mmCIF file of C-alpha atoms in Angstrom:
data_model
loop_
_atom_site.group_PDB
_atom_site.id
_atom_site.type_symbol
_atom_site.label_atom_id
_atom_site.label_comp_id
_atom_site.label_asym_id
_atom_site.label_seq_id
_atom_site.Cartn_x
_atom_site.Cartn_y
_atom_site.Cartn_z
ATOM 1 C CA MET T 1371 19.086 8.292 48.171
ATOM 2 C CA THR T 1372 18.970 10.666 51.186
ATOM 3 C CA ALA T 1373 21.832 13.028 51.985
ATOM 4 C CA ASN T 1374 24.383 12.179 54.015
ATOM 5 C CA MET T 1375 24.202 14.675 57.192
ATOM 6 C CA ALA T 1376 26.811 17.294 57.224
ATOM 7 C CA TRP T 1377 28.328 16.379 60.670
ATOM 8 C CA PRO T 1378 32.123 16.745 60.432
ATOM 9 C CA GLY T 1379 34.068 13.533 60.596
ATOM 10 C CA GLY T 1380 30.569 11.684 60.623
ATOM 11 C CA ARG T 1381 30.329 8.219 58.578
ATOM 12 C CA ASN T 1382 27.165 7.188 56.599
ATOM 13 C CA VAL T 1383 25.121 9.502 58.487
ATOM 14 C CA ARG T 1384 21.696 9.567 57.589
ATOM 15 C CA ASP T 1385 17.867 10.920 58.591
ATOM 16 C CA LEU T 1386 15.172 8.191 58.572
ATOM 17 C CA GLY T 1387 12.707 11.170 57.303
ATOM 18 C CA GLY T 1388 11.555 11.383 53.819
ATOM 19 C CA ARG T 1389 10.899 7.795 53.157
ATOM 20 C CA ALA T 1390 7.475 6.976 51.520
ATOM 21 C CA LEU T 1391 4.775 5.735 53.647
ATOM 22 C CA ARG T 1392 2.212 3.061 52.296
ATOM 23 C CA ASP T 1393 -0.851 5.512 53.117
ATOM 24 C CA GLY T 1394 0.648 8.514 51.752
ATOM 25 C CA GLY T 1395 3.239 11.253 52.809
ATOM 26 C CA VAL T 1396 7.058 10.353 54.070
ATOM 27 C CA THR T 1397 8.316 9.536 57.169
ATOM 28 C CA ARG T 1398 9.225 12.674 59.591
ATOM 29 C CA SER T 1399 12.363 14.181 59.841
ATOM 30 C CA GLY T 1400 14.852 14.899 62.485
ATOM 31 C CA LEU T 1401 13.664 12.302 64.928
ATOM 32 C CA VAL T 1402 15.973 9.437 64.229
ATOM 33 C CA PHE T 1403 18.850 9.302 62.489
ATOM 34 C CA ARG T 1404 21.346 6.198 61.547
ATOM 35 C CA SER T 1405 25.252 6.113 61.085
ATOM 36 C CA ALA T 1406 28.513 4.161 61.292
ATOM 37 C CA ALA T 1407 30.415 4.395 64.407
ATOM 38 C CA PRO T 1408 30.412 7.767 65.766
ATOM 39 C CA GLU T 1409 33.767 8.140 67.194
ATOM 40 C CA HIS T 1410 35.108 9.366 63.824
ATOM 41 C CA LEU T 1411 32.854 12.550 64.859
ATOM 42 C CA THR T 1412 34.986 15.437 65.422
ATOM 43 C CA ASP T 1413 34.113 18.351 68.004
ATOM 44 C CA ALA T 1414 32.347 20.224 65.393
ATOM 45 C CA GLY T 1415 30.775 17.049 64.316
ATOM 46 C CA TRP T 1416 29.277 16.371 67.874
ATOM 47 C CA ALA T 1417 28.276 20.029 67.677
ATOM 48 C CA ALA T 1418 26.485 19.486 64.330
ATOM 49 C CA ALA T 1419 24.516 16.503 65.762
ATOM 50 C CA ARG T 1420 23.537 18.270 68.920
ATOM 51 C CA ALA T 1421 22.306 21.283 67.226
ATOM 52 C CA THR T 1422 20.455 18.666 64.882
ATOM 53 C CA GLY T 1423 18.866 17.314 67.991
ATOM 54 C CA ILE T 1424 20.386 14.437 68.842
ATOM 55 C CA ARG T 1425 19.981 13.445 72.690
ATOM 56 C CA THR T 1426 20.311 10.081 72.807
ATOM 57 C CA VAL T 1427 22.648 7.466 71.146
ATOM 58 C CA VAL T 1428 21.789 3.642 70.746
ATOM 59 C CA ASP T 1429 24.919 1.689 70.192
ATOM 60 C CA LEU T 1430 24.370 -1.675 68.718
ATOM 61 C CA ARG T 1431 27.920 -3.000 68.657
ATOM 62 C CA ASN T 1432 29.361 -5.753 70.968
ATOM 63 C CA ALA T 1433 31.580 -4.096 74.196
ATOM 64 C CA PRO T 1434 34.048 -4.030 74.870
ATOM 65 C CA THR T 1435 35.107 -5.739 71.426
ATOM 66 C CA GLU T 1436 34.012 -3.148 69.235
ATOM 67 C CA THR T 1437 33.608 -0.258 71.230
ATOM 68 C CA GLY T 1438 36.184 2.586 72.549
ATOM 69 C CA ARG T 1439 38.482 5.206 70.999
ATOM 70 C CA THR T 1440 41.530 4.249 69.107
ATOM 71 C CA ALA T 1441 44.320 5.829 66.904
ATOM 72 C CA ASP T 1442 42.012 6.117 64.103
ATOM 73 C CA HIS T 1443 39.499 8.530 65.817
ATOM 74 C CA PRO T 1444 40.079 12.310 66.189
ATOM 75 C CA VAL T 1445 40.601 13.375 69.993
ATOM 76 C CA ILE T 1446 37.320 15.262 71.185
ATOM 77 C CA ARG T 1447 36.891 17.346 74.188
ATOM 78 C CA ALA T 1448 34.705 15.969 76.952
ATOM 79 C CA ASP T 1449 32.210 18.801 76.820
ATOM 80 C CA SER T 1450 31.587 17.758 73.147
ATOM 81 C CA LEU T 1451 29.394 14.673 74.862
ATOM 82 C CA ASP T 1452 27.814 17.168 77.166
ATOM 83 C CA GLY T 1453 23.883 16.398 77.346
ATOM 84 C CA LEU T 1454 24.121 12.957 75.530
ATOM 85 C CA VAL T 1455 22.922 9.826 76.731
ATOM 86 C CA PHE T 1456 24.821 6.660 75.460
ATOM 87 C CA VAL T 1457 22.736 3.290 75.513
ATOM 88 C CA ALA T 1458 24.462 -0.008 75.025
ATOM 89 C CA ALA T 1459 22.167 -2.201 73.349
ATOM 90 C CA PRO T 1460 24.006 -4.836 71.166
ATOM 91 C CA THR T 1461 21.695 -6.924 68.819
ATOM 92 C CA GLU T 1462 23.673 -10.004 68.959
ATOM 93 C CA ASP T 1463 25.735 -12.469 71.065
ATOM 94 C CA PRO T 1464 29.300 -13.005 69.533
ATOM 95 C CA ASP T 1465 30.004 -15.775 71.562
ATOM 96 C CA ASP T 1466 26.911 -17.794 70.354
ATOM 97 C CA ALA T 1467 28.245 -20.734 68.539
ATOM 98 C CA GLU T 1468 24.748 -20.868 66.713
ATOM 99 C CA PHE T 1469 24.839 -17.078 65.712
ATOM 100 C CA LEU T 1470 28.269 -17.543 64.236
ATOM 101 C CA ARG T 1471 27.134 -20.718 62.229
ATOM 102 C CA VAL T 1472 23.843 -19.538 60.920
ATOM 103 C CA CYS T 1473 24.372 -15.542 60.665
ATOM 104 C CA GLY T 1474 28.130 -15.200 61.029
ATOM 105 C CA PRO T 1475 31.010 -14.873 60.998
ATOM 106 C CA TRP T 1476 29.341 -11.466 61.693
ATOM 107 C CA LEU T 1477 26.031 -9.942 60.433
ATOM 108 C CA ASP T 1478 26.315 -8.688 56.876
ATOM 109 C CA HIS T 1479 23.443 -9.752 55.229
ATOM 110 C CA PRO T 1480 19.882 -9.209 55.432
ATOM 111 C CA ARG T 1481 19.107 -13.033 54.741
ATOM 112 C CA SER T 1482 20.432 -13.163 58.537
ATOM 113 C CA TRP T 1483 17.792 -10.636 60.032
ATOM 114 C CA ALA T 1484 15.269 -13.225 60.901
ATOM 115 C CA ASP T 1485 17.824 -15.540 62.243
ATOM 116 C CA ASN T 1486 19.323 -13.024 64.532
ATOM 117 C CA ALA T 1487 16.014 -12.324 65.854
ATOM 118 C CA ARG T 1488 15.285 -15.734 66.523
ATOM 119 C CA LEU T 1489 18.347 -16.428 68.267
ATOM 120 C CA ALA T 1490 18.663 -13.241 70.130
ATOM 121 C CA PRO T 1491 15.240 -11.905 70.538
ATOM 122 C CA ALA T 1492 15.890 -10.085 73.916
ATOM 123 C CA ARG T 1493 18.944 -8.130 72.262
ATOM 124 C CA VAL T 1494 17.040 -7.255 69.011
ATOM 125 C CA ALA T 1495 14.060 -6.172 70.896
ATOM 126 C CA GLY T 1496 16.114 -4.524 73.434
ATOM 127 C CA ALA T 1497 17.495 -2.342 70.940
ATOM 128 C CA VAL T 1498 14.062 -1.430 69.540
ATOM 129 C CA ARG T 1499 12.932 -0.584 72.986
ATOM 130 C CA ALA T 1500 16.092 1.661 73.676
ATOM 131 C CA VAL T 1501 14.635 3.883 70.671
ATOM 132 C CA ALA T 1502 11.158 3.850 72.193
ATOM 133 C CA ALA T 1503 12.589 5.002 75.488
ATOM 134 C CA ALA T 1504 14.981 7.559 74.065
ATOM 135 C CA ARG T 1505 14.691 11.207 74.430
ATOM 136 C CA PRO T 1506 14.691 12.462 70.746
ATOM 137 C CA ALA T 1507 16.243 12.716 68.410
ATOM 138 C CA VAL T 1508 17.942 9.513 68.344
ATOM 139 C CA LEU T 1509 21.104 8.034 66.561
ATOM 140 C CA VAL T 1510 21.119 4.629 65.970
ATOM 141 C CA HIS T 1511 24.519 2.936 64.900
ATOM 142 C CA CYS T 1512 26.751 0.153 64.844
ATOM 143 C CA ALA T 1513 29.965 -0.399 63.265
ATOM 144 C CA GLY T 1514 29.754 0.566 59.572
ATOM 145 C CA GLY T 1515 26.191 1.269 59.692
ATOM 146 C CA ARG T 1516 24.998 -1.512 57.342
ATOM 147 C CA ASP T 1517 23.071 -4.452 58.739
ATOM 148 C CA ARG T 1518 22.459 -4.127 62.213
ATOM 149 C CA THR T 1519 21.943 -0.693 62.049
ATOM 150 C CA GLY T 1520 19.825 -1.688 58.834
ATOM 151 C CA MET T 1521 17.803 -4.613 60.727
ATOM 152 C CA ILE T 1522 16.758 -2.028 63.434
ATOM 153 C CA CYS T 1523 15.925 0.978 61.275
ATOM 154 C CA ALA T 1524 13.930 -1.585 58.950
ATOM 155 C CA MET T 1525 11.843 -2.294 61.747
ATOM 156 C CA LEU T 1526 11.394 1.140 62.647
ATOM 157 C CA LEU T 1527 10.222 1.900 59.204
ATOM 158 C CA VAL T 1528 8.078 -0.975 58.921
ATOM 159 C CA LEU T 1529 6.172 -0.090 62.159
ATOM 160 C CA ALA T 1530 5.695 3.541 60.753
ATOM 161 C CA GLY T 1531 4.356 1.964 57.741
ATOM 162 C CA ALA T 1532 6.790 2.701 55.108
ATOM 163 C CA THR T 1533 6.552 1.351 51.860
ATOM 164 C CA ALA T 1534 8.648 -1.787 50.859
ATOM 165 C CA ASP T 1535 10.590 0.295 48.330
ATOM 166 C CA ALA T 1536 11.256 2.806 51.188
ATOM 167 C CA VAL T 1537 12.705 0.059 53.614
ATOM 168 C CA VAL T 1538 14.877 -1.188 50.653
ATOM 169 C CA ASP T 1539 16.248 2.044 49.661
ATOM 170 C CA ASP T 1540 16.892 2.877 53.242
ATOM 171 C CA TYR T 1541 18.852 -0.303 53.604
ATOM 172 C CA ALA T 1542 20.537 0.261 49.912
ATOM 173 C CA ASP T 1543 21.551 4.021 51.270
ATOM 174 C CA GLY T 1544 23.282 2.309 54.309
ATOM 175 C CA TRP T 1545 25.029 -0.414 52.654
ATOM 176 C CA ARG T 1546 26.704 2.150 50.185
ATOM 177 C CA GLY T 1547 27.465 4.519 52.594
ATOM 178 C CA ALA T 1548 29.352 2.010 54.539
ATOM 179 C CA GLY T 1549 31.235 0.937 51.749
ATOM 180 C CA ALA T 1550 32.274 4.330 51.015
ATOM 181 C CA TYR T 1551 35.034 4.340 53.759
ATOM 182 C CA GLU T 1552 38.025 2.542 54.526
ATOM 183 C CA GLY T 1553 38.909 1.651 58.089
ATOM 184 C CA HIS T 1554 39.559 -1.358 60.678
ATOM 185 C CA GLY T 1555 36.874 -3.571 61.676
ATOM 186 C CA TRP T 1556 36.409 -6.841 63.612
ATOM 187 C CA VAL T 1557 36.308 -9.843 61.959
ATOM 188 C CA TYR T 1558 35.640 -13.597 63.097
ATOM 189 C CA ASP T 1559 38.452 -15.973 62.035
ATOM 190 C CA LEU T 1560 36.417 -19.283 61.686
ATOM 191 C CA GLN T 1561 39.859 -21.220 61.527
ATOM 192 C CA ARG T 1562 41.193 -19.856 64.855
ATOM 193 C CA GLN T 1563 38.066 -19.369 66.511
ATOM 194 C CA THR T 1564 38.824 -15.745 67.328
ATOM 195 C CA TRP T 1565 37.941 -12.155 66.613
ATOM 196 C CA ASP T 1566 40.698 -10.206 64.836
ATOM 197 C CA ARG T 1567 40.615 -6.532 64.173
ATOM 198 C CA ARG T 1568 41.864 -6.211 60.295
ATOM 199 C CA HIS T 1569 42.089 -3.093 57.795
ATOM 200 C CA LEU T 1570 38.767 -2.995 55.631
ATOM 201 C CA PRO T 1571 39.330 -0.941 52.182
ATOM 202 C CA ALA T 1572 36.567 1.141 50.450
ATOM 203 C CA ALA T 1573 34.752 -0.278 47.832
ATOM 204 C CA GLU T 1574 34.553 0.526 44.359
ATOM 205 C CA PRO T 1575 30.984 1.734 43.043
ATOM 206 C CA ALA T 1576 30.817 -1.423 40.700
ATOM 207 C CA GLU T 1577 31.484 -3.832 43.567
ATOM 208 C CA LEU T 1578 29.002 -1.859 45.674
ATOM 209 C CA ASP T 1579 26.403 -2.031 42.966
ATOM 210 C CA ARG T 1580 27.002 -6.053 43.022
ATOM 211 C CA GLN T 1581 26.669 -6.302 46.793
ATOM 212 C CA VAL T 1582 23.520 -4.205 46.920
ATOM 213 C CA ALA T 1583 21.802 -5.961 44.156
ATOM 214 C CA GLU T 1584 22.778 -9.339 45.620
ATOM 215 C CA ARG T 1585 21.054 -8.402 49.107
ATOM 216 C CA VAL T 1586 17.908 -6.447 47.930
ATOM 217 C CA PRO T 1587 16.098 -9.672 47.345
ATOM 218 C CA ALA T 1588 16.588 -10.860 50.715
ATOM 219 C CA VAL T 1589 15.660 -7.531 52.410
ATOM 220 C CA ARG T 1590 12.438 -7.806 49.928
ATOM 221 C CA GLU T 1591 11.749 -11.493 51.548
ATOM 222 C CA TRP T 1592 11.926 -10.228 55.010
ATOM 223 C CA ILE T 1593 9.637 -7.539 54.447
ATOM 224 C CA ARG T 1594 7.287 -10.167 53.225
ATOM 225 C CA THR T 1595 7.905 -13.007 55.869
ATOM 226 C CA PHE T 1596 8.879 -11.069 58.946
ATOM 227 C CA ASP T 1597 5.898 -9.827 61.154
ATOM 228 C CA THR T 1598 7.943 -7.131 63.162
ATOM 229 C CA GLU T 1599 5.139 -6.254 65.481
ATOM 230 C CA ALA T 1600 4.346 -10.002 66.342
ATOM 231 C CA PHE T 1601 8.021 -10.322 66.959
ATOM 232 C CA LEU T 1602 8.386 -7.318 69.370
ATOM 233 C CA ARG T 1603 5.165 -8.460 71.354
ATOM 234 C CA SER T 1604 6.222 -11.641 71.541
ATOM 235 C CA ALA T 1605 9.720 -10.434 73.067
ATOM 236 C CA GLY T 1606 7.972 -8.340 75.682
ATOM 237 C CA LEU T 1607 7.609 -5.013 74.072
ATOM 238 C CA SER T 1608 4.037 -3.365 75.442
ATOM 239 C CA GLY T 1609 1.373 -1.779 73.925
ATOM 240 C CA PRO T 1610 2.509 1.610 74.592
ATOM 241 C CA GLU T 1611 5.891 1.162 73.350
ATOM 242 C CA LEU T 1612 4.610 -0.099 70.276
ATOM 243 C CA ASP T 1613 2.380 2.872 69.814
ATOM 244 C CA THR T 1614 5.274 5.292 70.546
ATOM 245 C CA LEU T 1615 7.427 3.429 67.815
ATOM 246 C CA ARG T 1616 4.550 3.655 65.379
ATOM 247 C CA ALA T 1617 3.848 7.174 65.917
ATOM 248 C CA LEU T 1618 7.472 8.149 65.953
ATOM 249 C CA LEU T 1619 8.117 8.435 62.528
ATOM 250 C CA ARG T 1620 4.740 9.165 61.319
ATOM 251 C CA PRO T 1621 3.978 12.856 60.182
ATOM 252 C CA LEU T 1622 1.992 14.836 62.508
ATOM 253 C CA SER T 1623 -1.486 15.197 62.158
ATOM 254 C CA GLY T 1624 -2.594 17.805 59.670
ATOM 255 C CA SER T 1625 0.911 17.919 58.147
#
């Protein structure tokens, strides 16, 4: 498991660096980070993130339903966000009935990643494009930092040439990191056909073990069957954008 970054208030914050590559070595550190909703960061937390190099924050959540500050979040100074660029890049359409039927009532399992990409190719590719266009370092996040963040980070790791085990481990770490916190989240009520904000308790370690074990085969199946580069090309990413993404996490030549 990669270490949680020491950003005060930060939840499920990790660096995509240090993951094994198929041709040897590990992914570069300090360029791409992943987390849960960053509204939990304190002023000191944002200062630590900026000191790490964060300049762009790519938000995979749906606005306005999931975004915005609440009473659960610390009050921060406006200048804590100076110099940061926030990019809205939702990966799904929560009003799409087919998405809710196939992937829903919310994306919480890697078996749905391929369907999410099929149903919302422009949105998923747009999130990856936002990383390619970002001024590094970049933070990618959703609400809990589990499946939406896990899906986009898996694509980044695959493009970098990470091993299957590295992709699986990154997903598992993100799932465990999300489950370690209690809080509130938006849950779709199938009977009422509406989104509700509900309290979500922290999961017990044994339950997290069970959840991860149940999901790992689906991550491996996605790695085996989903062609990330072909998907992104078909969704409109250019050759230079893909070159940028492939190189993003690769070790520097000679290092």
